[in-house]
Amino acid sequence: MSPSPSAGSATPITPGTPAASRGSSRLGATGAETGPAGADRDMELDLDLDLDLETGGSGSAAAAGSGGGAGAGAGGGSTGRGAGTPASGTVLSRRSHPKSRTGCRTCKKRKIKTHATSTSAPRSPSSFDFAGNPGNGLSTFTDLNMVDLELIHNFTTFTYATLGSDPQVRQMMKTTVIRMALECEYIMHTVLAVSALHLSHYRHARADFYVTKAMQHHQVGARVAIALMGGDLHKEDCEHLHLFCLLTLFYALGSPRKSSDDSLLMGQSAFPNWIFLLRSHEPIIERLDPHNYTGPLSPVFALGRERWHVLNRWEQQLPGPPLLGELSALVAKAVTDPDLLNTYSFAIEHLRRVLTLLVANGDGALGPAVRLEGWDVIMWKWQVAKDFLPLLQGPDPAQEAVAIFAHFLILIKKVEDQWWLEGWSTHLMAKVWEKLDQEHRLWVQWPIEELGWVPP
């Protein structure tokens, strides 16, 4: 008489066992399941057997293998994969698992069990995924910096369109700049800083929060970039450094003004590295060779060449005496140092070309192709950064330099529709007025009238 199977033992497979009790719906002539589903079932059974071997079933497996897989039924000749009965008389059972015929191929390939009523992998971390690294956890994997994600979304959705009106430059800001930022951390920090300042201008309730984030990101990025500028410039770094300087100009101009300082552009600011960055920009541009450059930042150099040709063309068509002629005469009379006079003359000449667009048509535009824009401000600062801007630094800047700078504020006033230039003209004019003596205040009457500013 055969012993009755215990509650935890598996039912032996005999020739008379119904197919349903084996968990199969299609059997071949030999009792094995056929078709793709049968192959999947064999794989699952093999996996179950392997798990039994790992959990202490090696003795029974050996007995089953030596005995030709004899079953416990009365016939004793079944070739099904039943539970073998070792010599000790103990009936071993394999663990039961819910089976699924609809699991995804990835789960089957990785031998991950899925619930019978689900076709997806388990939601909890798998021991296969984190094997060998028990310290990993789901909470660590799913941590996201939502603020930085908000900043990058804002930059690619809104900010990029405010950094220039040229279509090619806008596309570069939206795609190329982000791609370069993903390759260079200090570029990414600077992108996030500019985006944070942009948000601070429009989300007034959280303005302080965004300004703080902007400062944190820019400080981290600037430490790395400035260190690279202080050493030998490698050509492969110049593209990233050029982009960093460009974004830093937007960041510096878009930063909040402080009444206690001598202004950002005067050299006494919350960002002491700003003037240094401008003065260090020229060797970077020289290494890139803007006349022959064909890299990812080509739209910037193409725009610069286009604006330069536009300024020269319209300057020649403007009737009457040269613009800023009176200022040039006053400077030439007051300055005796030839080198210093050349520096002042160059700054006045380039500023005159830009301001020509303002007076040629009376409204700052000569048609859509030559409309005055914020990039003209940046171009002037690039041209005079090396020699002229340092003359504005310190507690007692040169009087002639401050007077020339006051005329530059006319240009800022005409493009203050950009958030990163908003309010700068009158803020800086107040600083100019404080620095000038009574004689040189007479030199800046035209800028005061154009700005509509009233002296204290």
Tab-separated table of C-alpha atoms in Angstrom:
chain	number	residue	atom	x	y	z
A	1	MET	CA	0.000	0.000	0.000
A	2	SER	CA	1.390	3.369	-1.007
A	3	PRO	CA	1.777	5.959	1.692
A	4	SER	CA	-0.462	9.013	1.410
A	5	PRO	CA	1.384	12.159	0.459
A	6	SER	CA	1.832	14.709	3.169
A	7	ALA	CA	0.190	18.130	3.048
A	8	GLY	CA	3.329	19.847	1.829
A	9	SER	CA	4.375	17.213	-0.724
A	10	ALA	CA	3.734	17.409	-4.440
A	11	THR	CA	1.298	15.026	-6.105
A	12	PRO	CA	3.242	12.316	-7.968
A	13	ILE	CA	2.682	12.288	-11.704
A	14	THR	CA	1.300	8.954	-12.958
A	15	PRO	CA	-0.018	7.908	-16.327
A	16	GLY	CA	-3.557	8.346	-15.064
A	17	THR	CA	-3.163	11.842	-13.695
A	18	PRO	CA	-5.418	14.336	-15.516
A	19	ALA	CA	-3.691	17.009	-17.547
A	20	ALA	CA	-5.298	19.784	-15.512
A	21	SER	CA	-3.580	18.612	-12.345
A	22	ARG	CA	-0.218	19.045	-14.045
A	23	GLY	CA	-0.930	22.715	-14.855
A	24	SER	CA	-0.864	21.941	-18.594
A	25	SER	CA	-3.524	22.144	-21.294
A	26	ARG	CA	-1.672	20.540	-24.215
A	27	LEU	CA	0.270	17.255	-23.984
A	28	GLY	CA	2.133	15.314	-26.587
A	29	ALA	CA	2.025	11.595	-27.025
A	30	THR	CA	4.735	11.089	-24.408
A	31	GLY	CA	3.027	13.258	-21.784
A	32	ALA	CA	5.297	16.303	-22.387
A	33	GLU	CA	3.869	19.706	-23.169
A	34	THR	CA	4.434	20.829	-26.748
A	35	GLY	CA	4.566	24.160	-28.576
A	36	PRO	CA	5.986	27.522	-27.377
A	37	ALA	CA	4.042	27.366	-24.145
A	38	GLY	CA	5.579	23.970	-23.457
A	39	ALA	CA	9.062	25.368	-23.952
A	40	ASP	CA	8.290	28.143	-21.500
A	41	ARG	CA	6.928	25.592	-19.015
A	42	ASP	CA	10.088	23.495	-19.322
A	43	MET	CA	12.189	26.566	-18.663
A	44	GLU	CA	10.148	27.401	-15.559
A	45	LEU	CA	10.384	23.830	-14.288
A	46	ASP	CA	14.126	23.826	-14.869
A	47	LEU	CA	14.387	27.047	-12.895
A	48	ASP	CA	12.328	25.523	-10.080
A	49	LEU	CA	14.591	22.503	-10.009
A	50	ASP	CA	17.645	24.722	-9.871
A	51	LEU	CA	16.163	26.628	-6.947
A	52	ASP	CA	15.497	23.312	-5.137
A	53	LEU	CA	19.102	22.311	-5.613
A	54	GLU	CA	20.237	25.594	-4.097
A	55	THR	CA	17.959	25.169	-1.051
A	56	GLY	CA	18.985	21.715	0.067
A	57	GLY	CA	17.425	19.353	-2.477
A	58	SER	CA	20.709	18.104	-3.920
A	59	GLY	CA	20.360	14.683	-2.300
A	60	SER	CA	16.942	14.014	-3.748
A	61	ALA	CA	18.030	15.313	-7.128
A	62	ALA	CA	20.929	12.907	-7.137
A	63	ALA	CA	18.659	10.060	-6.145
A	64	ALA	CA	16.209	11.003	-8.844
A	65	GLY	CA	18.965	11.191	-11.401
A	66	SER	CA	20.402	7.778	-10.477
A	67	GLY	CA	17.003	6.178	-10.419
A	68	GLY	CA	16.019	7.323	-13.884
A	69	GLY	CA	13.360	9.710	-12.479
A	70	ALA	CA	11.178	6.942	-11.019
A	71	GLY	CA	7.869	8.204	-9.664
A	72	ALA	CA	6.016	7.212	-6.511
A	73	GLY	CA	2.952	5.872	-8.303
A	74	ALA	CA	1.975	2.201	-8.367
A	75	GLY	CA	3.187	1.805	-11.937
A	76	GLY	CA	6.624	3.181	-11.023
A	77	GLY	CA	7.485	3.650	-14.695
A	78	SER	CA	6.311	7.186	-15.328
A	79	THR	CA	8.805	9.447	-17.035
A	80	GLY	CA	7.170	12.678	-15.792
A	81	ARG	CA	9.112	15.135	-13.657
A	82	GLY	CA	7.635	14.066	-10.346
A	83	ALA	CA	9.148	14.344	-6.914
A	84	GLY	CA	11.536	11.484	-6.308
A	85	THR	CA	11.425	9.379	-3.112
A	86	PRO	CA	14.862	8.944	-1.550
A	87	ALA	CA	15.959	5.826	0.219
A	88	SER	CA	15.249	7.352	3.621
A	89	GLY	CA	11.538	7.386	2.818
A	90	THR	CA	11.200	11.164	3.131
A	91	VAL	CA	9.091	12.706	0.397
A	92	LEU	CA	10.661	15.939	-0.945
A	93	SER	CA	8.608	18.590	-2.649
A	94	ARG	CA	9.612	21.499	-4.751
A	95	ARG	CA	8.313	24.924	-3.954
A	96	SER	CA	5.219	26.029	-5.779
A	97	HIS	CA	5.207	29.287	-7.689
A	98	PRO	CA	2.382	31.082	-9.465
A	99	LYS	CA	3.024	30.572	-13.147
A	100	SER	CA	2.401	33.031	-15.927
A	101	ARG	CA	2.343	32.320	-19.633
A	102	THR	CA	2.165	36.033	-20.458
A	103	GLY	CA	5.339	37.362	-18.828
A	104	CYS	CA	7.414	39.726	-20.943
A	105	ARG	CA	10.459	38.417	-22.768
A	106	THR	CA	12.775	40.480	-20.580
A	107	CYS	CA	11.469	38.838	-17.412
A	108	LYS	CA	11.727	35.360	-18.941
A	109	LYS	CA	15.219	36.005	-20.182
A	110	ARG	CA	16.346	37.239	-16.769
A	111	LYS	CA	14.332	34.453	-15.032
A	112	ILE	CA	12.284	36.903	-12.967
A	113	LYS	CA	9.039	35.526	-11.541
A	114	THR	CA	5.905	37.483	-12.334
A	115	HIS	CA	2.514	37.035	-10.732
A	116	ALA	CA	0.053	34.898	-12.573
A	117	THR	CA	-2.379	37.783	-12.915
A	118	SER	CA	0.201	40.359	-13.953
A	119	THR	CA	2.291	40.761	-17.087
A	120	SER	CA	4.714	43.252	-15.593
A	121	ALA	CA	7.812	42.835	-13.503
A	122	PRO	CA	7.545	43.235	-9.725
A	123	ARG	CA	7.536	46.800	-8.455
A	124	SER	CA	9.886	46.103	-5.585
A	125	PRO	CA	13.653	45.956	-6.195
A	126	SER	CA	14.756	42.567	-7.459
A	127	SER	CA	17.567	40.652	-5.834
A	128	PHE	CA	18.961	40.192	-9.316
A	129	ASP	CA	19.123	43.970	-9.867
A	130	PHE	CA	20.951	44.804	-6.674
A	131	ALA	CA	23.050	41.688	-6.200
A	132	GLY	CA	26.461	42.513	-4.829
A	133	ASN	CA	25.410	46.004	-3.696
A	134	PRO	CA	23.103	45.641	-0.706
A	135	GLY	CA	23.385	49.356	0.101
A	136	ASN	CA	21.377	50.363	-2.943
A	137	GLY	CA	17.717	51.097	-2.454
A	138	LEU	CA	14.724	52.348	-4.351
A	139	SER	CA	14.692	55.654	-2.476
A	140	THR	CA	18.238	56.429	-3.606
A	141	PHE	CA	17.484	55.522	-7.207
A	142	THR	CA	14.373	57.704	-7.401
A	143	ASP	CA	15.816	60.844	-5.790
A	144	LEU	CA	15.409	63.809	-8.195
A	145	ASN	CA	16.433	67.450	-7.903
A	146	MET	CA	13.126	68.968	-8.917
A	147	VAL	CA	14.445	72.544	-8.729
A	148	ASP	CA	17.211	71.873	-11.250
A	149	LEU	CA	14.740	70.060	-13.505
A	150	GLU	CA	12.488	73.111	-13.314
A	151	LEU	CA	15.414	75.359	-14.248
A	152	ILE	CA	16.469	73.299	-17.260
A	153	HIS	CA	12.841	73.119	-18.431
A	154	ASN	CA	12.500	76.886	-18.116
A	155	PHE	CA	15.713	77.482	-20.077
A	156	THR	CA	14.745	75.251	-23.004
A	157	THR	CA	11.159	76.534	-23.048
A	158	PHE	CA	11.403	80.272	-22.341
A	159	THR	CA	14.844	81.637	-21.412
A	160	TYR	CA	16.612	80.708	-24.647
A	161	ALA	CA	14.215	82.910	-26.642
A	162	THR	CA	15.083	85.978	-24.525
A	163	LEU	CA	18.833	85.806	-25.203
A	164	GLY	CA	18.660	87.091	-28.770
A	165	SER	CA	16.317	87.673	-31.694
A	166	ASP	CA	18.428	85.959	-34.353
A	167	PRO	CA	16.777	82.602	-35.236
A	168	GLN	CA	20.077	80.736	-35.518
A	169	VAL	CA	21.320	82.018	-32.177
A	170	ARG	CA	18.037	81.061	-30.549
A	171	GLN	CA	18.254	77.539	-31.918
A	172	MET	CA	21.830	77.299	-30.693
A	173	MET	CA	20.755	78.366	-27.199
A	174	LYS	CA	17.908	75.867	-27.154
A	175	THR	CA	19.752	72.781	-28.402
A	176	THR	CA	23.508	73.169	-28.842
A	177	VAL	CA	24.085	74.907	-25.521
A	178	ILE	CA	22.207	72.204	-23.631
A	179	ARG	CA	24.124	69.467	-25.423
A	180	MET	CA	27.401	71.145	-24.488
A	181	ALA	CA	26.175	71.578	-20.918
A	182	LEU	CA	25.579	67.832	-20.660
A	183	GLU	CA	29.255	67.361	-21.514
A	184	CYS	CA	30.616	70.070	-19.192
A	185	GLU	CA	29.464	70.607	-15.605
A	186	TYR	CA	30.496	74.255	-15.276
A	187	ILE	CA	28.466	75.059	-18.392
A	188	MET	CA	25.454	73.281	-16.895
A	189	HIS	CA	25.802	75.251	-13.658
A	190	THR	CA	25.920	78.512	-15.628
A	191	VAL	CA	22.868	77.562	-17.701
A	192	LEU	CA	20.925	76.814	-14.521
A	193	ALA	CA	22.093	80.107	-12.997
A	194	VAL	CA	20.805	82.151	-15.953
A	195	SER	CA	17.498	80.279	-15.899
A	196	ALA	CA	17.100	80.892	-12.160
A	197	LEU	CA	17.637	84.633	-12.611
A	198	HIS	CA	15.082	84.652	-15.411
A	199	LEU	CA	12.497	83.078	-13.093
A	200	SER	CA	13.354	85.531	-10.310
A	201	HIS	CA	12.326	88.430	-12.560
A	202	TYR	CA	8.799	87.090	-13.008
A	203	ARG	CA	8.039	84.991	-9.925
A	204	HIS	CA	8.299	87.748	-7.374
A	205	ALA	CA	7.022	85.687	-4.447
A	206	ARG	CA	10.030	83.351	-4.771
A	207	ALA	CA	12.524	85.823	-6.198
A	208	ASP	CA	14.966	85.490	-3.290
A	209	PHE	CA	14.896	81.706	-3.588
A	210	TYR	CA	15.744	81.759	-7.293
A	211	VAL	CA	18.448	84.409	-6.863
A	212	THR	CA	20.084	82.263	-4.182
A	213	LYS	CA	19.992	79.231	-6.469
A	214	ALA	CA	21.482	81.288	-9.292
A	215	MET	CA	24.369	82.465	-7.130
A	216	GLN	CA	25.073	78.949	-5.883
A	217	HIS	CA	25.178	77.483	-9.377
A	218	HIS	CA	27.305	80.255	-10.843
A	219	GLN	CA	29.816	80.185	-7.998
A	220	VAL	CA	30.343	76.451	-8.488
A	221	GLY	CA	30.764	76.806	-12.242
A	222	ALA	CA	32.943	79.923	-12.058
A	223	ARG	CA	35.497	78.279	-9.775
A	224	VAL	CA	36.249	75.647	-12.406
A	225	ALA	CA	36.122	77.962	-15.433
A	226	ILE	CA	38.308	80.671	-13.911
A	227	ALA	CA	40.895	78.087	-12.906
A	228	LEU	CA	41.060	76.942	-16.540
A	229	MET	CA	41.412	80.521	-17.768
A	230	GLY	CA	44.241	81.154	-15.350
A	231	GLY	CA	46.366	78.392	-16.881
A	232	ASP	CA	47.428	77.463	-20.371
A	233	LEU	CA	44.468	77.589	-22.730
A	234	HIS	CA	43.873	74.359	-24.606
A	235	LYS	CA	41.939	74.633	-27.843
A	236	GLU	CA	39.582	71.828	-26.842
A	237	ASP	CA	38.520	73.874	-23.778
A	238	CYS	CA	38.055	77.184	-25.592
A	239	GLU	CA	34.564	76.422	-26.916
A	240	HIS	CA	33.277	75.667	-23.429
A	241	LEU	CA	35.068	78.687	-21.951
A	242	HIS	CA	33.723	80.977	-24.687
A	243	LEU	CA	30.203	79.781	-23.967
A	244	PHE	CA	30.779	80.212	-20.238
A	245	CYS	CA	31.862	83.843	-20.746
A	246	LEU	CA	28.852	84.507	-22.944
A	247	LEU	CA	26.385	83.063	-20.442
A	248	THR	CA	28.142	84.889	-17.611
A	249	LEU	CA	27.449	88.206	-19.337
A	250	PHE	CA	23.731	87.412	-19.277
A	251	TYR	CA	24.061	86.266	-15.681
A	252	ALA	CA	25.935	89.405	-14.576
A	253	LEU	CA	23.534	91.778	-16.309
A	254	GLY	CA	20.484	89.848	-15.090
A	255	SER	CA	21.594	89.855	-11.454
A	256	PRO	CA	19.843	92.140	-8.954
A	257	ARG	CA	21.264	95.618	-8.528
A	258	LYS	CA	22.516	96.645	-5.106
A	259	SER	CA	22.404	100.239	-3.974
A	260	SER	CA	25.417	99.753	-1.705
A	261	ASP	CA	27.897	98.808	-4.434
A	262	ASP	CA	29.513	100.772	-7.226
A	263	SER	CA	27.578	98.747	-9.781
A	264	LEU	CA	28.397	95.615	-11.640
A	265	LEU	CA	29.742	97.340	-14.717
A	266	MET	CA	31.912	99.693	-12.686
A	267	GLY	CA	33.895	96.812	-11.276
A	268	GLN	CA	32.664	96.893	-7.657
A	269	SER	CA	29.965	94.252	-7.541
A	270	ALA	CA	28.773	91.071	-5.910
A	271	PHE	CA	30.582	89.217	-8.716
A	272	PRO	CA	34.239	90.327	-8.601
A	273	ASN	CA	35.275	87.928	-11.362
A	274	TRP	CA	33.071	89.543	-13.998
A	275	ILE	CA	35.631	92.101	-15.208
A	276	PHE	CA	38.319	89.427	-15.166
A	277	LEU	CA	36.196	87.220	-17.391
A	278	LEU	CA	35.718	89.992	-19.940
A	279	ARG	CA	39.420	90.774	-20.059
A	280	SER	CA	40.238	87.071	-20.446
A	281	HIS	CA	37.758	86.555	-23.251
A	282	GLU	CA	39.910	87.946	-26.048
A	283	PRO	CA	42.596	85.206	-26.028
A	284	ILE	CA	39.841	82.593	-26.015
A	285	ILE	CA	38.268	84.104	-29.124
A	286	GLU	CA	41.665	84.326	-30.799
A	287	ARG	CA	42.279	80.614	-30.236
A	288	LEU	CA	38.913	79.806	-31.803
A	289	ASP	CA	39.752	81.930	-34.887
A	290	PRO	CA	36.283	83.464	-35.462
A	291	HIS	CA	36.899	84.157	-39.168
A	292	ASN	CA	37.363	80.455	-39.929
A	293	TYR	CA	35.441	78.864	-37.057
A	294	THR	CA	32.894	76.185	-38.039
A	295	GLY	CA	32.087	74.587	-34.683
A	296	PRO	CA	28.860	74.414	-32.638
A	297	LEU	CA	29.033	78.112	-31.674
A	298	SER	CA	29.138	79.316	-35.285
A	299	PRO	CA	25.837	81.281	-35.032
A	300	VAL	CA	27.415	83.642	-32.488
A	301	PHE	CA	30.380	84.490	-34.704
A	302	ALA	CA	28.163	84.765	-37.778
A	303	LEU	CA	25.918	87.244	-35.950
A	304	GLY	CA	28.933	89.304	-34.893
A	305	ARG	CA	30.188	89.565	-38.473
A	306	GLU	CA	26.718	90.486	-39.723
A	307	ARG	CA	26.240	93.219	-37.120
A	308	TRP	CA	29.662	94.637	-37.862
A	309	HIS	CA	28.873	94.988	-41.576
A	310	VAL	CA	25.500	96.565	-40.800
A	311	LEU	CA	27.030	99.166	-38.495
A	312	ASN	CA	29.710	100.164	-40.999
A	313	ARG	CA	27.235	100.400	-43.877
A	314	TRP	CA	24.746	102.687	-42.136
A	315	GLU	CA	27.435	104.869	-40.604
A	316	GLN	CA	28.593	105.882	-44.087
A	317	GLN	CA	25.026	106.797	-45.151
A	318	LEU	CA	24.303	109.043	-42.144
A	319	PRO	CA	24.384	112.767	-43.109
A	320	GLY	CA	25.715	115.560	-40.942
A	321	PRO	CA	28.649	115.680	-38.504
A	322	PRO	CA	29.889	112.442	-36.947
A	323	LEU	CA	27.931	111.237	-33.963
A	324	LEU	CA	29.730	111.800	-30.647
A	325	GLY	CA	31.974	114.315	-32.400
A	326	GLU	CA	31.704	116.781	-29.511
A	327	LEU	CA	32.645	114.088	-26.994
A	328	SER	CA	35.645	113.082	-29.100
A	329	ALA	CA	36.837	116.690	-29.211
A	330	LEU	CA	36.525	117.126	-25.450
A	331	VAL	CA	38.454	113.911	-24.787
A	332	ALA	CA	41.195	114.800	-27.250
A	333	LYS	CA	41.634	118.192	-25.567
A	334	ALA	CA	41.765	116.800	-22.025
A	335	VAL	CA	43.960	113.700	-22.524
A	336	THR	CA	47.668	114.046	-23.280
A	337	ASP	CA	48.770	110.404	-22.973
A	338	PRO	CA	48.817	108.962	-26.539
A	339	ASP	CA	48.077	105.383	-25.457
A	340	LEU	CA	45.209	106.461	-23.228
A	341	LEU	CA	43.839	108.676	-25.985
A	342	ASN	CA	43.898	105.729	-28.404
A	343	THR	CA	41.944	103.640	-25.899
A	344	TYR	CA	39.295	106.347	-25.510
A	345	SER	CA	39.101	106.976	-29.258
A	346	PHE	CA	38.575	103.292	-29.999
A	347	ALA	CA	35.765	103.023	-27.421
A	348	ILE	CA	34.061	106.144	-28.805
A	349	GLU	CA	34.420	104.971	-32.413
A	350	HIS	CA	32.796	101.613	-31.813
A	351	LEU	CA	30.038	103.136	-29.673
A	352	ARG	CA	29.352	105.683	-32.424
A	353	ARG	CA	28.771	102.870	-34.926
A	354	VAL	CA	26.225	101.226	-32.678
A	355	LEU	CA	24.417	104.464	-31.794
A	356	THR	CA	24.154	105.270	-35.507
A	357	LEU	CA	21.271	102.825	-35.725
A	358	LEU	CA	19.362	104.892	-33.163
A	359	VAL	CA	19.468	108.237	-34.926
A	360	ALA	CA	19.283	107.058	-38.549
A	361	ASN	CA	15.564	106.370	-38.308
A	362	GLY	CA	14.698	107.904	-34.969
A	363	ASP	CA	13.348	104.723	-33.428
A	364	GLY	CA	16.366	102.472	-33.144
A	365	ALA	CA	15.502	100.412	-36.218
A	366	LEU	CA	16.248	100.549	-39.931
A	367	GLY	CA	14.223	97.505	-40.847
A	368	PRO	CA	13.842	93.994	-39.462
A	369	ALA	CA	17.338	92.921	-40.531
A	370	VAL	CA	19.158	95.725	-38.658
A	371	ARG	CA	17.023	96.226	-35.584
A	372	LEU	CA	19.042	97.275	-32.558
A	373	GLU	CA	19.179	94.430	-30.047
A	374	GLY	CA	20.855	93.304	-26.861
A	375	TRP	CA	23.715	91.667	-28.719
A	376	ASP	CA	24.927	95.131	-29.754
A	377	VAL	CA	25.474	95.852	-26.061
A	378	ILE	CA	27.519	92.693	-25.690
A	379	MET	CA	29.543	93.452	-28.819
A	380	TRP	CA	30.570	96.866	-27.505
A	381	LYS	CA	31.690	95.406	-24.186
A	382	TRP	CA	33.691	92.724	-25.963
A	383	GLN	CA	35.463	95.319	-28.073
A	384	VAL	CA	36.498	97.543	-25.159
A	385	ALA	CA	36.903	94.966	-22.395
A	386	LYS	CA	40.663	94.617	-22.590
A	387	ASP	CA	41.730	98.265	-22.265
A	388	PHE	CA	38.716	100.453	-21.510
A	389	LEU	CA	36.652	98.700	-18.834
A	390	PRO	CA	39.561	98.440	-16.358
A	391	LEU	CA	39.649	102.256	-16.350
A	392	LEU	CA	36.229	102.211	-14.690
A	393	GLN	CA	37.412	100.184	-11.719
A	394	GLY	CA	38.509	101.447	-8.355
A	395	PRO	CA	37.186	104.164	-6.051
A	396	ASP	CA	38.329	107.016	-8.341
A	397	PRO	CA	37.892	106.029	-12.009
A	398	ALA	CA	39.136	108.316	-14.761
A	399	GLN	CA	36.676	111.134	-15.424
A	400	GLU	CA	36.894	110.827	-19.213
A	401	ALA	CA	36.242	107.079	-19.026
A	402	VAL	CA	33.128	107.601	-16.908
A	403	ALA	CA	31.804	110.238	-19.325
A	404	ILE	CA	32.285	107.893	-22.295
A	405	PHE	CA	30.576	105.116	-20.381
A	406	ALA	CA	27.584	107.399	-19.746
A	407	HIS	CA	26.981	107.557	-23.507
A	408	PHE	CA	26.998	103.768	-23.626
A	409	LEU	CA	23.943	103.861	-21.332
A	410	ILE	CA	21.910	105.272	-24.234
A	411	LEU	CA	22.390	101.958	-25.978
A	412	ILE	CA	21.256	100.016	-22.915
A	413	LYS	CA	18.162	102.188	-22.571
A	414	LYS	CA	17.035	101.368	-26.116
A	415	VAL	CA	17.134	97.607	-25.556
A	416	GLU	CA	15.829	97.409	-21.991
A	417	ASP	CA	12.885	95.339	-23.146
A	418	GLN	CA	15.174	92.388	-22.412
A	419	TRP	CA	14.798	91.167	-18.817
A	420	TRP	CA	18.565	90.949	-18.318
A	421	LEU	CA	19.003	94.652	-19.149
A	422	GLU	CA	15.887	96.022	-17.479
A	423	GLY	CA	16.556	99.030	-15.232
A	424	TRP	CA	20.307	99.135	-15.798
A	425	SER	CA	20.488	102.466	-17.640
A	426	THR	CA	19.081	104.698	-14.902
A	427	HIS	CA	20.753	102.683	-12.145
A	428	LEU	CA	24.152	103.180	-13.758
A	429	MET	CA	23.511	106.819	-14.611
A	430	ALA	CA	23.041	107.531	-10.918
A	431	LYS	CA	26.432	105.929	-10.271
A	432	VAL	CA	27.998	107.920	-13.107
A	433	TRP	CA	26.665	111.151	-11.658
A	434	GLU	CA	28.203	110.344	-8.288
A	435	LYS	CA	31.629	109.703	-9.836
A	436	LEU	CA	31.822	112.798	-12.044
A	437	ASP	CA	33.011	116.196	-10.920
A	438	GLN	CA	31.148	119.381	-11.817
A	439	GLU	CA	33.132	119.970	-15.021
A	440	HIS	CA	32.616	116.509	-16.485
A	441	ARG	CA	28.924	116.409	-15.585
A	442	LEU	CA	28.477	118.881	-18.433
A	443	TRP	CA	29.811	116.205	-20.805
A	444	VAL	CA	26.874	113.850	-20.185
A	445	GLN	CA	23.874	116.077	-20.883
A	446	TRP	CA	22.859	114.147	-23.997
A	447	PRO	CA	22.762	110.738	-22.224
A	448	ILE	CA	20.743	112.267	-19.385
A	449	GLU	CA	18.183	113.628	-21.854
A	450	GLU	CA	17.941	110.343	-23.778
A	451	LEU	CA	17.381	108.351	-20.596
A	452	GLY	CA	14.869	110.822	-19.169
A	453	TRP	CA	16.795	110.692	-15.922
A	454	VAL	CA	16.595	113.551	-13.420
A	455	PRO	CA	19.734	114.361	-11.407
A	456	PRO	CA	19.308	114.465	-7.611
